[in-house]
PDB file of C-alpha atoms and ligand atoms in Angstrom:
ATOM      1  CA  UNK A   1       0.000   0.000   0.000  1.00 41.00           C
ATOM      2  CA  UNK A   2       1.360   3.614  -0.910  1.00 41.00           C
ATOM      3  CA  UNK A   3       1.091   6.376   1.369  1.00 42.00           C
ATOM      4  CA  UNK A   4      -0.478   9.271  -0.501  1.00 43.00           C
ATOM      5  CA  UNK A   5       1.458  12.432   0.215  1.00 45.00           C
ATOM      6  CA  UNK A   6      -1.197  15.088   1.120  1.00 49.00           C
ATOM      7  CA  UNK A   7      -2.398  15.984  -2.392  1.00 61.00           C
ATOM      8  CA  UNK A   8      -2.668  19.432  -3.348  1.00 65.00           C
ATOM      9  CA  UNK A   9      -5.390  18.394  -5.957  1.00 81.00           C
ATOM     10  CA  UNK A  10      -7.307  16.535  -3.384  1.00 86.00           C
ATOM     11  CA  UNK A  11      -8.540  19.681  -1.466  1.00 87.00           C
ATOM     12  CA  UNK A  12      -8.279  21.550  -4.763  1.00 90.00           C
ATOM     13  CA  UNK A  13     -11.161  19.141  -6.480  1.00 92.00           C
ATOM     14  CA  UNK A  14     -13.582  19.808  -3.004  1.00 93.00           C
ATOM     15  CA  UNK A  15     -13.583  23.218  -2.760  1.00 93.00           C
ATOM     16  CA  UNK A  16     -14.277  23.181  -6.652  1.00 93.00           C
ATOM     17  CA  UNK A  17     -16.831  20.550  -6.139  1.00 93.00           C
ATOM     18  CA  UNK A  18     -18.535  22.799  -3.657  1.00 94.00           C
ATOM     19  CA  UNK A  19     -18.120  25.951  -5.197  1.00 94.00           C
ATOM     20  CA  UNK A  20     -19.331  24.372  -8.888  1.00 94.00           C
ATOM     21  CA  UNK A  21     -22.502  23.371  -6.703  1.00 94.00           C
ATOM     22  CA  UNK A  22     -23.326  26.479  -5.134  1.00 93.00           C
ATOM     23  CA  UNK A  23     -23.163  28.164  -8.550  1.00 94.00           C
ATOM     24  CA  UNK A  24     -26.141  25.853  -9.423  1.00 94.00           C
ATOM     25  CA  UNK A  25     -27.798  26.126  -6.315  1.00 93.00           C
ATOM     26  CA  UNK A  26     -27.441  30.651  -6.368  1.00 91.00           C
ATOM     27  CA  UNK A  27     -28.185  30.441 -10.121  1.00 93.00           C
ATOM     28  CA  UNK A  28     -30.525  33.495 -11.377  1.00 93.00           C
ATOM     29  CA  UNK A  29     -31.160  35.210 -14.545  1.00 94.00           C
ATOM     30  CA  UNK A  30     -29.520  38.903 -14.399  1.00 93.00           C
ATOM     31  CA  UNK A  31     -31.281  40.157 -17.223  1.00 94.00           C
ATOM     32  CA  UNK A  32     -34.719  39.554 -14.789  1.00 93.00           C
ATOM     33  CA  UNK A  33     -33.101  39.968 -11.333  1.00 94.00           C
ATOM     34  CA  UNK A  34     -32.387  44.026 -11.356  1.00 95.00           C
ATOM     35  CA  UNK A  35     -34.981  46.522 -10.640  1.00 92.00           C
ATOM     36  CA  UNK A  36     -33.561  49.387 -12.702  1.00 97.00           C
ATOM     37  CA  UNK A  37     -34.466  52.889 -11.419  1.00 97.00           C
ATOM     38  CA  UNK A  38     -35.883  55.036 -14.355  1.00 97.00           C
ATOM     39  CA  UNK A  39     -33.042  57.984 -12.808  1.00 96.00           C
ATOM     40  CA  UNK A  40     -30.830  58.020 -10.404  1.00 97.00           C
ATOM     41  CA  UNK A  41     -31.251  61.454  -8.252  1.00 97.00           C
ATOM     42  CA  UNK A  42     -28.346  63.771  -9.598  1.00 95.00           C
ATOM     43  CA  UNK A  43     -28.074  65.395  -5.874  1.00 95.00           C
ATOM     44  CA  UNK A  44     -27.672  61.861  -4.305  1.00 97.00           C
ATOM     45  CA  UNK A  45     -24.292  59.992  -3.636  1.00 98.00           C
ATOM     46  CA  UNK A  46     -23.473  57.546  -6.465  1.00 98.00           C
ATOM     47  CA  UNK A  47     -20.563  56.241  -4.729  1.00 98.00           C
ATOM     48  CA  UNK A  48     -19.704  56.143  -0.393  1.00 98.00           C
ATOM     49  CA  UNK A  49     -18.237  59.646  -0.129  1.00 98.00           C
ATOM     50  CA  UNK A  50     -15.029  57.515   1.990  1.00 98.00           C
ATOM     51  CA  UNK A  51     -14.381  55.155  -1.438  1.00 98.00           C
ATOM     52  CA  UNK A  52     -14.100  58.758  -3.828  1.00 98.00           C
ATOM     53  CA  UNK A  53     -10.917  58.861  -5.286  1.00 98.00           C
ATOM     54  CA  UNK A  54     -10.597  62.264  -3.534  1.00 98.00           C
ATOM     55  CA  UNK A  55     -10.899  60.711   0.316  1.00 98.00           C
ATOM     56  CA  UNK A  56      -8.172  61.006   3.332  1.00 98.00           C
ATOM     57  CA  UNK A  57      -6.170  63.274   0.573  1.00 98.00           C
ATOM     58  CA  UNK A  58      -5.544  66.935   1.760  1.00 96.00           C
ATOM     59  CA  UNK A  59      -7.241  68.010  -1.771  1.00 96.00           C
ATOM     60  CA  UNK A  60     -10.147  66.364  -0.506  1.00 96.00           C
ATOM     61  CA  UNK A  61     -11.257  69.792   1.924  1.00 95.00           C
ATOM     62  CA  UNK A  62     -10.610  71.624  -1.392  1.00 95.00           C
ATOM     63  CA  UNK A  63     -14.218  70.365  -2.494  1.00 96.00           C
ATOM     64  CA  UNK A  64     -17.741  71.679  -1.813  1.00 96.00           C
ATOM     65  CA  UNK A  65     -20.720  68.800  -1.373  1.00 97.00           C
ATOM     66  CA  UNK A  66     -21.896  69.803  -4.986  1.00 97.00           C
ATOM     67  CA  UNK A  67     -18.613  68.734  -6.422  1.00 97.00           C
ATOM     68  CA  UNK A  68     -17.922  65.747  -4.345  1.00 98.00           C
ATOM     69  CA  UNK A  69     -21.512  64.257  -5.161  1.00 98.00           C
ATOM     70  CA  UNK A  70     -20.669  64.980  -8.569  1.00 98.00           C
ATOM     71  CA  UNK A  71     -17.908  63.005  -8.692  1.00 98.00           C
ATOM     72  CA  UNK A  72     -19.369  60.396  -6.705  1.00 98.00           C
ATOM     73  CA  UNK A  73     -21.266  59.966 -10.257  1.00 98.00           C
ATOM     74  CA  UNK A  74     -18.668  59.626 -12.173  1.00 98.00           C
ATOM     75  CA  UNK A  75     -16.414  57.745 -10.183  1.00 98.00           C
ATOM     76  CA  UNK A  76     -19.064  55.368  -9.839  1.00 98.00           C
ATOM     77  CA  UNK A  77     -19.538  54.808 -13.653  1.00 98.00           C
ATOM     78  CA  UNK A  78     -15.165  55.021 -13.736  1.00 97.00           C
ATOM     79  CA  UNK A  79     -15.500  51.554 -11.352  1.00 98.00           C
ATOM     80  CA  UNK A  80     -18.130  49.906 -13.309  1.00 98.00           C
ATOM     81  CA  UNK A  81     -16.389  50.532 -16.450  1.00 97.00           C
ATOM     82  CA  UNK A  82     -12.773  49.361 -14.603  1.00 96.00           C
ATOM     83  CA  UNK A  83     -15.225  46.170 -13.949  1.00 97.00           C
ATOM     84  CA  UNK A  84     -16.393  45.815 -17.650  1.00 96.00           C
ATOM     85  CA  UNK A  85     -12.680  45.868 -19.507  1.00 95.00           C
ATOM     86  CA  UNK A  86     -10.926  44.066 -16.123  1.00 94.00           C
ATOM     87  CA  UNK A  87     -14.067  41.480 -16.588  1.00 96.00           C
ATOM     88  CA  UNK A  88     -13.459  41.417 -20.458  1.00 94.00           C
ATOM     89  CA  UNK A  89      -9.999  41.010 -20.221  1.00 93.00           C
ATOM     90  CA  UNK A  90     -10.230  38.144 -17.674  1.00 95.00           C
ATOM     91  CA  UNK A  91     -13.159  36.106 -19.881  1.00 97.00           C
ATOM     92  CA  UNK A  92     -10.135  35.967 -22.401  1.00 96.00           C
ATOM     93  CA  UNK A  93      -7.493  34.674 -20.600  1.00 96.00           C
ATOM     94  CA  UNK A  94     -10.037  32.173 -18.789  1.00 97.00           C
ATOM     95  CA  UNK A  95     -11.340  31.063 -22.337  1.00 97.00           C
ATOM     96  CA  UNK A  96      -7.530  30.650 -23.525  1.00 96.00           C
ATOM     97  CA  UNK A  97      -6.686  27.818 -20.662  1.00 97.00           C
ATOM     98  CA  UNK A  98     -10.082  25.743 -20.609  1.00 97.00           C
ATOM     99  CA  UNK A  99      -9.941  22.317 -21.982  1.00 97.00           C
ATOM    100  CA  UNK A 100      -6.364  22.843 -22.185  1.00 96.00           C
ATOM    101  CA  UNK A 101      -3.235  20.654 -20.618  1.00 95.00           C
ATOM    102  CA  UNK A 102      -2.814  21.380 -16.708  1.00 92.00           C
ATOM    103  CA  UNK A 103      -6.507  22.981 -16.444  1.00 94.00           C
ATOM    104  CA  UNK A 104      -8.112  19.114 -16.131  1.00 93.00           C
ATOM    105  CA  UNK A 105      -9.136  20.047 -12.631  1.00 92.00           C
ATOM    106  CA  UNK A 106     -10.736  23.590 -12.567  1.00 94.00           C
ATOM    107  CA  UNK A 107     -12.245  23.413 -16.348  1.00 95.00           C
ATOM    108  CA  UNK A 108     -15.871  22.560 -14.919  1.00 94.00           C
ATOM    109  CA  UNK A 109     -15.755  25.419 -12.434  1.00 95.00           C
ATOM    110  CA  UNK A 110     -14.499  27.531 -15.549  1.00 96.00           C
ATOM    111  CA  UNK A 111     -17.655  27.028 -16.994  1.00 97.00           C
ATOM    112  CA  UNK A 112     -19.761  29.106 -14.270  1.00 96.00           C
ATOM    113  CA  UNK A 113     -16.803  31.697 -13.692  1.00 97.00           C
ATOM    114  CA  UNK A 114     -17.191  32.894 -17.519  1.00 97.00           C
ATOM    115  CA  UNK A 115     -20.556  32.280 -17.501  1.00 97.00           C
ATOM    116  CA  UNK A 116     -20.900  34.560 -14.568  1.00 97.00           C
ATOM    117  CA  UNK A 117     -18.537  36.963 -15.608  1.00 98.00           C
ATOM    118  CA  UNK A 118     -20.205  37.920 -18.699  1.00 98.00           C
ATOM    119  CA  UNK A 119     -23.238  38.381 -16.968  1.00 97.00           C
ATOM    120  CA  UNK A 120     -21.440  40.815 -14.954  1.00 98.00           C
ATOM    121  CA  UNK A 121     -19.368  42.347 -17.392  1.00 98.00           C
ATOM    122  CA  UNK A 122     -23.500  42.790 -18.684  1.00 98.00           C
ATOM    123  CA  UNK A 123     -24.759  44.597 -15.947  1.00 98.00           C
ATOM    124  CA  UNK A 124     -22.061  46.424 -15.037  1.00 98.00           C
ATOM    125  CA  UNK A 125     -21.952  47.782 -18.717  1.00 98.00           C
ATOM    126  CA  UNK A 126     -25.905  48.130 -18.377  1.00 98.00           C
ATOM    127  CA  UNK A 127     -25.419  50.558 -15.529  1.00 98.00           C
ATOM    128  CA  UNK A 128     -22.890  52.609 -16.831  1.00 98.00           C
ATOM    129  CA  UNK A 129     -25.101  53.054 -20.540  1.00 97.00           C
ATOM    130  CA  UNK A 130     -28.356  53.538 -18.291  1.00 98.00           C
ATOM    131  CA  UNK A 131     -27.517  55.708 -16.038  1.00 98.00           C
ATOM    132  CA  UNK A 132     -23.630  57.615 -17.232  1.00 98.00           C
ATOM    133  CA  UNK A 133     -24.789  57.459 -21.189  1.00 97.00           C
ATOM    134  CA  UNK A 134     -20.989  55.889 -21.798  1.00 97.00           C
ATOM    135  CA  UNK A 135     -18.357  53.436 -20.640  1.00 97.00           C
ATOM    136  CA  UNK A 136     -14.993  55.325 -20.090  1.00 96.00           C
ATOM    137  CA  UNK A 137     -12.523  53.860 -22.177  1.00 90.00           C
ATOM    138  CA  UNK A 138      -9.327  55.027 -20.690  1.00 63.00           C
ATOM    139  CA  UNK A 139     -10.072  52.628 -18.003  1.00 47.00           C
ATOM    140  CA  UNK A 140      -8.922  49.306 -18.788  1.00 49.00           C
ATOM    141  CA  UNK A 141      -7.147  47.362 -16.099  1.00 45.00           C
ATOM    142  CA  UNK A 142      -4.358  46.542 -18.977  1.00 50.00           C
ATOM    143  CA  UNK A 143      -1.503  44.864 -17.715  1.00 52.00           C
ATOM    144  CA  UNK A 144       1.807  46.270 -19.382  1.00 53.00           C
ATOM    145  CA  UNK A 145       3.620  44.424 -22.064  1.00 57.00           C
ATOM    146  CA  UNK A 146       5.646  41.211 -20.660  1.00 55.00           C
ATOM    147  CA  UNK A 147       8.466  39.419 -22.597  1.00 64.00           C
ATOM    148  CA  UNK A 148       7.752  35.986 -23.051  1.00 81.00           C
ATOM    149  CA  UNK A 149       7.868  34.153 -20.041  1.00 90.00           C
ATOM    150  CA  UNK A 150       7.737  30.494 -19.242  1.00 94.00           C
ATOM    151  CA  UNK A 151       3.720  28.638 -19.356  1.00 95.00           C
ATOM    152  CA  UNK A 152       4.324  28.057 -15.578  1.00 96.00           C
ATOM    153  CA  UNK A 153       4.569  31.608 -14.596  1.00 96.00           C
ATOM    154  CA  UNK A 154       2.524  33.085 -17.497  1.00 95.00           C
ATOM    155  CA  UNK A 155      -0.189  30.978 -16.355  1.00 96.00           C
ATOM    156  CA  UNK A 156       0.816  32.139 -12.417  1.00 97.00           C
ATOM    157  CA  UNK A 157       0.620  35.769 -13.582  1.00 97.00           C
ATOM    158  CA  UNK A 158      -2.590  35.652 -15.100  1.00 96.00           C
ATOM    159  CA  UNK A 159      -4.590  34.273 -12.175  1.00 97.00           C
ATOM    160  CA  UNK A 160      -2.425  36.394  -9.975  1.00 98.00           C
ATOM    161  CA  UNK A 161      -3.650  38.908 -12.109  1.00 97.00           C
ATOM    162  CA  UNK A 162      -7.711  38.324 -11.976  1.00 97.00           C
ATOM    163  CA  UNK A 163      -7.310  37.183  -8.179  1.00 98.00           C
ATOM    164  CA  UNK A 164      -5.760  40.763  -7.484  1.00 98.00           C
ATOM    165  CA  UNK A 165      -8.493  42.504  -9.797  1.00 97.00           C
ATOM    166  CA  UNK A 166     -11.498  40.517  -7.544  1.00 98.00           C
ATOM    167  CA  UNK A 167     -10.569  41.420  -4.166  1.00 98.00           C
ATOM    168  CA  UNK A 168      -9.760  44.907  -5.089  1.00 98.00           C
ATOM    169  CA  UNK A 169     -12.820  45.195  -6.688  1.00 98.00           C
ATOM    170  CA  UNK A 170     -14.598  43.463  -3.778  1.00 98.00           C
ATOM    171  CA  UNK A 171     -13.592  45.843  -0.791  1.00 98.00           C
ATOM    172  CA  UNK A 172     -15.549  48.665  -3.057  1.00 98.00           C
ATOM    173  CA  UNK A 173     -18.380  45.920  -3.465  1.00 98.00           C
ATOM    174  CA  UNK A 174     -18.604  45.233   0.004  1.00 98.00           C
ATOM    175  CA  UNK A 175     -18.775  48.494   1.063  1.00 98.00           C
ATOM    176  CA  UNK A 176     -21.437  50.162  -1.422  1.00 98.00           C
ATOM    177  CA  UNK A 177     -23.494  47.073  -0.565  1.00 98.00           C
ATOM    178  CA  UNK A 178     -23.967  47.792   3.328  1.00 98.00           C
ATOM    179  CA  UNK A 179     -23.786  51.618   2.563  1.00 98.00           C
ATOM    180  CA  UNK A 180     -27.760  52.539   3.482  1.00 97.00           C
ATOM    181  CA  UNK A 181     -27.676  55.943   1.951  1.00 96.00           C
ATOM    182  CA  UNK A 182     -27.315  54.688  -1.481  1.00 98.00           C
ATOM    183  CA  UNK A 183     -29.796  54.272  -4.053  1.00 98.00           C
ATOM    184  CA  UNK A 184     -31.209  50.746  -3.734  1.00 97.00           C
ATOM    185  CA  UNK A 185     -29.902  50.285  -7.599  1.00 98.00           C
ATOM    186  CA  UNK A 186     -26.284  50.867  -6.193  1.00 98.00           C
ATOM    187  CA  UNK A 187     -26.822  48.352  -3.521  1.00 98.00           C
ATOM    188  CA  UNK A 188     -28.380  45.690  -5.197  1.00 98.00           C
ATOM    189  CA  UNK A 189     -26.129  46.009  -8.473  1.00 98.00           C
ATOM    190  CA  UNK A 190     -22.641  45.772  -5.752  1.00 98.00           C
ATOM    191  CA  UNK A 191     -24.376  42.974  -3.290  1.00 98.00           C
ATOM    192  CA  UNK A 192     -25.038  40.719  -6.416  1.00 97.00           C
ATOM    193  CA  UNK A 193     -21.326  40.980  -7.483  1.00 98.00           C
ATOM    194  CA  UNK A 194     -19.890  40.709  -4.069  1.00 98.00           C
ATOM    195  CA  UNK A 195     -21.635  37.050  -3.788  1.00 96.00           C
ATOM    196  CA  UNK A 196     -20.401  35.925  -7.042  1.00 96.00           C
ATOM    197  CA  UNK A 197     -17.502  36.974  -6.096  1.00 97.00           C
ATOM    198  CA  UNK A 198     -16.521  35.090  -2.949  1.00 96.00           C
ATOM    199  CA  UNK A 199     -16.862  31.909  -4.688  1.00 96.00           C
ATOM    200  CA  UNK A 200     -14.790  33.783  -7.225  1.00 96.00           C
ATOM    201  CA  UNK A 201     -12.009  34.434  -4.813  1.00 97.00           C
ATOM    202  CA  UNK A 202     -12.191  31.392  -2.688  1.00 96.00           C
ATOM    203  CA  UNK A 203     -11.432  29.248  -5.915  1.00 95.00           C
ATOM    204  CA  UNK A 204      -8.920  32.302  -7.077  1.00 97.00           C
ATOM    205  CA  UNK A 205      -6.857  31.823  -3.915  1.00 97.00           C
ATOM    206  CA  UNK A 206      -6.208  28.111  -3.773  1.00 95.00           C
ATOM    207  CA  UNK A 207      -5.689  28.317  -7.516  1.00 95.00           C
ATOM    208  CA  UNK A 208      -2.893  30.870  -7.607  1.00 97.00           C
ATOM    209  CA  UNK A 209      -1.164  28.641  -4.725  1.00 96.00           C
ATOM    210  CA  UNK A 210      -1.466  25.742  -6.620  1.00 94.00           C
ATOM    211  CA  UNK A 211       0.364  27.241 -10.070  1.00 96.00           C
ATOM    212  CA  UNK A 212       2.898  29.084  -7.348  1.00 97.00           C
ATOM    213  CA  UNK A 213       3.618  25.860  -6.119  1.00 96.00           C
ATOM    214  CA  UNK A 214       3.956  24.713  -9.982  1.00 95.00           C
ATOM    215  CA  UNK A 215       6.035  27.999 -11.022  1.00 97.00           C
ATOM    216  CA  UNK A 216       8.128  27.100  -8.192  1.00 97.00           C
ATOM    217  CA  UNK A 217       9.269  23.759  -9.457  1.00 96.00           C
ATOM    218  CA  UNK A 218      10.409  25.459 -12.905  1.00 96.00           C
ATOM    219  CA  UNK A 219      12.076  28.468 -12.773  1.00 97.00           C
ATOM    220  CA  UNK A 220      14.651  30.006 -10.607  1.00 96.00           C
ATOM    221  CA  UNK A 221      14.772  32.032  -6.861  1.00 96.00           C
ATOM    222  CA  UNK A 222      15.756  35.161  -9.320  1.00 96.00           C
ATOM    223  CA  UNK A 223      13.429  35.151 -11.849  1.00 96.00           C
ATOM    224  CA  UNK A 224      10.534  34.487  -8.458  1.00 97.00           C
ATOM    225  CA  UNK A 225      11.518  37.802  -7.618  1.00 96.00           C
ATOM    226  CA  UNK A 226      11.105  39.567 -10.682  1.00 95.00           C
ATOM    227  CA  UNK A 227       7.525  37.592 -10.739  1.00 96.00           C
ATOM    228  CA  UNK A 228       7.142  39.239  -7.703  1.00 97.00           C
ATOM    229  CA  UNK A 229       8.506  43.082  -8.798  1.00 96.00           C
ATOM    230  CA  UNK A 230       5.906  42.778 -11.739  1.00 95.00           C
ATOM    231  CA  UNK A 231       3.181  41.679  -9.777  1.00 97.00           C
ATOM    232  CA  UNK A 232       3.718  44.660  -7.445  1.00 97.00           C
ATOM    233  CA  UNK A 233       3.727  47.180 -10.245  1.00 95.00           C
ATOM    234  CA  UNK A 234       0.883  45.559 -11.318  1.00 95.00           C
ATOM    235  CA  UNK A 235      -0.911  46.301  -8.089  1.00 97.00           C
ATOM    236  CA  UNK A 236      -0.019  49.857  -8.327  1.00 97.00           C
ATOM    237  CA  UNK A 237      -0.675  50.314 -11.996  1.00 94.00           C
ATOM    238  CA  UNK A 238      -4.711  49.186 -10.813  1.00 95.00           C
ATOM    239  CA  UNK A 239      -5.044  51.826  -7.965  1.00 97.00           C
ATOM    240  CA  UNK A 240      -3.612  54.506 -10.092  1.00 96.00           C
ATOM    241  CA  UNK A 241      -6.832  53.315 -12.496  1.00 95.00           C
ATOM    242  CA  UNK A 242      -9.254  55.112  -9.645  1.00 97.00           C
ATOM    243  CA  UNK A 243      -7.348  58.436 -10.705  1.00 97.00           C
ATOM    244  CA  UNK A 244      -9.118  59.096 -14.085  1.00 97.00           C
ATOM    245  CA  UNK A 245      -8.760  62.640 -15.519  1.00 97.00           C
ATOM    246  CA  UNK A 246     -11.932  62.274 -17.848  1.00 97.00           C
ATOM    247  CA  UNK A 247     -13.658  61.494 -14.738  1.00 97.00           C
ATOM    248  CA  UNK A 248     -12.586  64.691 -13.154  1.00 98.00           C
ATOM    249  CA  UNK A 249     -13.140  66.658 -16.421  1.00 97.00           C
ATOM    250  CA  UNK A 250     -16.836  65.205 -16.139  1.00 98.00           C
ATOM    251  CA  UNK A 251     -16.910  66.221 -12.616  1.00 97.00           C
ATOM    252  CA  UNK A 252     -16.037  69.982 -13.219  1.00 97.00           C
ATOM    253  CA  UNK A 253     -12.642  69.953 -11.817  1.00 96.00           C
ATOM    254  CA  UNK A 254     -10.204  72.627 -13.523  1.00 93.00           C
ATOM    255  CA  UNK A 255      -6.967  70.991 -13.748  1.00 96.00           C
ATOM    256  CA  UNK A 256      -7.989  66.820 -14.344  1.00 97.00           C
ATOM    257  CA  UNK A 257      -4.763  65.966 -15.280  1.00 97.00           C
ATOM    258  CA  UNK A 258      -2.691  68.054 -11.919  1.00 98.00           C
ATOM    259  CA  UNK A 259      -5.573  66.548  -9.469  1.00 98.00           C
ATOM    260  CA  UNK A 260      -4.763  62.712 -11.061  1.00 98.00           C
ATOM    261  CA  UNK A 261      -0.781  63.892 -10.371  1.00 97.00           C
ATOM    262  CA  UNK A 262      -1.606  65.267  -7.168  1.00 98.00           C
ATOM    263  CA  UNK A 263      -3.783  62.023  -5.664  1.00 98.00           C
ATOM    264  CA  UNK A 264      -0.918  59.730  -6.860  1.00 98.00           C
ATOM    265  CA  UNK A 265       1.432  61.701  -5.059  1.00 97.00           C
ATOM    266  CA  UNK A 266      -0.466  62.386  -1.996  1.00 98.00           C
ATOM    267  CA  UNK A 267       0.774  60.432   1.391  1.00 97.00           C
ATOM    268  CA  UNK A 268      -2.552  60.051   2.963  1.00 98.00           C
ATOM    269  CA  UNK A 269      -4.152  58.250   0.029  1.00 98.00           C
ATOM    270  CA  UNK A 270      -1.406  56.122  -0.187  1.00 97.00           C
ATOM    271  CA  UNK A 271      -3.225  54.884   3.839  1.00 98.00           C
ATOM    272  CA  UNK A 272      -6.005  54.687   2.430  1.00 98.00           C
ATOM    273  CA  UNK A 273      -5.093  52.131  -0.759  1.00 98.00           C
ATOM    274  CA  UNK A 274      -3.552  50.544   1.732  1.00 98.00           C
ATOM    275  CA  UNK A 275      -6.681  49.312   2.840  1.00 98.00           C
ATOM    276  CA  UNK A 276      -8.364  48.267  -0.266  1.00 98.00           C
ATOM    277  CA  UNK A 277      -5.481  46.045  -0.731  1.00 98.00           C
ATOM    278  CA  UNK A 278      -4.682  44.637   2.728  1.00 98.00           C
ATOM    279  CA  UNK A 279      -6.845  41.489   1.774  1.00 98.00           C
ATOM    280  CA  UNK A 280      -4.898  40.650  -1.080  1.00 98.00           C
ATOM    281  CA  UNK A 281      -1.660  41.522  -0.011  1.00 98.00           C
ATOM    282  CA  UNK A 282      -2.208  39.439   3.395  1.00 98.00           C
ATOM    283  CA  UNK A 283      -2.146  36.573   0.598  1.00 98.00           C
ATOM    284  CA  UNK A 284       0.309  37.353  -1.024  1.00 98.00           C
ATOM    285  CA  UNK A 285       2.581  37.404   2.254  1.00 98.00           C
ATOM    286  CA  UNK A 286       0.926  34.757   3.991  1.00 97.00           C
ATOM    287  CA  UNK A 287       1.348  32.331   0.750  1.00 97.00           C
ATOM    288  CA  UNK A 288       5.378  33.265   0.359  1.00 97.00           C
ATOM    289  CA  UNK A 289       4.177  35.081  -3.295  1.00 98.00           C
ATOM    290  CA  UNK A 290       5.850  38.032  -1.948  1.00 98.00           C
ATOM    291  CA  UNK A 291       8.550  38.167   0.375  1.00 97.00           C
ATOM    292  CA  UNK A 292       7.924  41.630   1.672  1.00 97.00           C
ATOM    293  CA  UNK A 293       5.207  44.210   1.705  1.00 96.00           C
ATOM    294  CA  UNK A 294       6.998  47.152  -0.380  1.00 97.00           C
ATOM    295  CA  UNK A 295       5.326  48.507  -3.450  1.00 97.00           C
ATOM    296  CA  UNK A 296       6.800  50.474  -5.777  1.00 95.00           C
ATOM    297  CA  UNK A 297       5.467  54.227  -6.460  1.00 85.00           C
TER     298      UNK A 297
HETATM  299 FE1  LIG B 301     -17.296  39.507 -11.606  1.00 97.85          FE
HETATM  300 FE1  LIG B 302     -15.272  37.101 -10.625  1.00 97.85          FE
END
């Protein structure tokens, strides 16, 4: 009789077992579920004032109400439209390893994430066209050129990629979905994607250990490293993405492209990413992806 070492795959088949089932079971049509308001009051809050691209920055007490709601707006149809090309983007890279060598395991539970991201990437877009009359296009969550790398850590990246993308997206999620002074649109459209999205992230996680553990095995401690450096300017790259200058062009702000300049720059929003990333970064740490908690600026 062998003695099975504890099998990675093992674990790896439950979870997706019981994630692949709950899709089934939480199932619903999107293009019935949403009760879309005719209008969405111009004088409300679009967005929680504390997730504005503008918060814990010292240009923030710069701003009358009338301006910050506005921006609220457009911010809010800026991270909906971040949603629809990140969401795009993803569906490809998904559809490129299904069915394919090394992917045996996770296909099935492939199925439902593209499946459920294009309904997303649908009402996300359906929001923005409803209610902002466009999808910003400036906004894509693009990552930036790569040489060609080995399968193992091209494969690594790319779900270290969308895992990165999901929680980030899901701290704004979580919050807009609790937030009781938003329209109920707002709520329902962010509490809808926030339970997709932690099976999303549950199957994300033990994914991206599983092809670390893989990338590992192939390539060397230097080129981990760079792995790493990318990954971190990566990171960056997508928080910069709140920082749009047509959105702050829409909002009425002078000087769009100074005010983008200004919030990269500025120390106290640098706290306050901190903490839409501390979920993500946690498991990056915890799962020996990064050795350290630097970012580049
Ligand atoms: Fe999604
Ligand atoms: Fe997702």
């Amino acid at each position: 009789m062998t003695t099975a070492t504890p099998d990675l795959s093992d674990r790896f088949r439950e979870l997706l077992d019981r994630l692949s089932h709950k899709s089934v079971e939480d199932y619903y049509n999107p293009y019935q579920t949403f009760d879309w308001a005719d209008e969405l009051p111009e004088d409300d809050w679009w967005m929680s004032p504390d997730l504005l691209s503008v918060h814990g920055s010292a240009l923030h007490d710069g701003l009358d109400e009338a301006t910050l709601k506005r921006l609220s707006k457009w911010e809010s149809i800026n991270f909906y439209s971040l949603n629809v090309h990140g969401i795009r983007e993803l569906i490809i890279e998904v559809v490129d390893r299904i069915h394919t060598p090394g992917f045996e395991i996770p296909s099935d539970f492939f199925h439902h994430f593209i499946g459920e991201e294009n309904e997303h990437m649908w009402f996300f877009s359906e929001f923005c066209r409803r209610y902002g009359d466009k999808i910003y296009t400036g906004a894509a969550l693009k990552s930036a050129p790569t040489e060609k790398r080995a399968p193992e850590v091209e494969n690594f990246l790319v779900f270290a990629r969308i895992l990165f993308f999901e929680e980030m997206v899901d701290f704004y999620n979580t919050r807009m979905a609790q937030d009781t002074t938003l329209h109920e649109t707002i709520r329902q459209v962010n509490r809808i994607h926030h339970q997709d999205e932690s099976r999303h992230i549950a199957f994300g996680r033990e994914l991206v250990s599983h092809l670390h553990q893989r990338m590992k095995a192939a390539v060397d401690e230097a080129e981990l490293r760079e792995v790493e450096a990318y990954l971190k300017r990566y990171i960056v790259f997508s928080l910069h993405s709140f920082y749009n200058p047509h959105v702050y062009r829409d909002a009425g702000i002078a000087d769009p492209l100074a005010m983008r300049e200004a919030l990269i720059e500025d120390e106290g929003r640098k706290a306050v990413q901190r903490k839409v990333i501390r979920k993500p970064m946690a498991f990056f740490l915890k799962s020996g992806i990064f050795s350290d908690d630097s970012l580049p600026d």
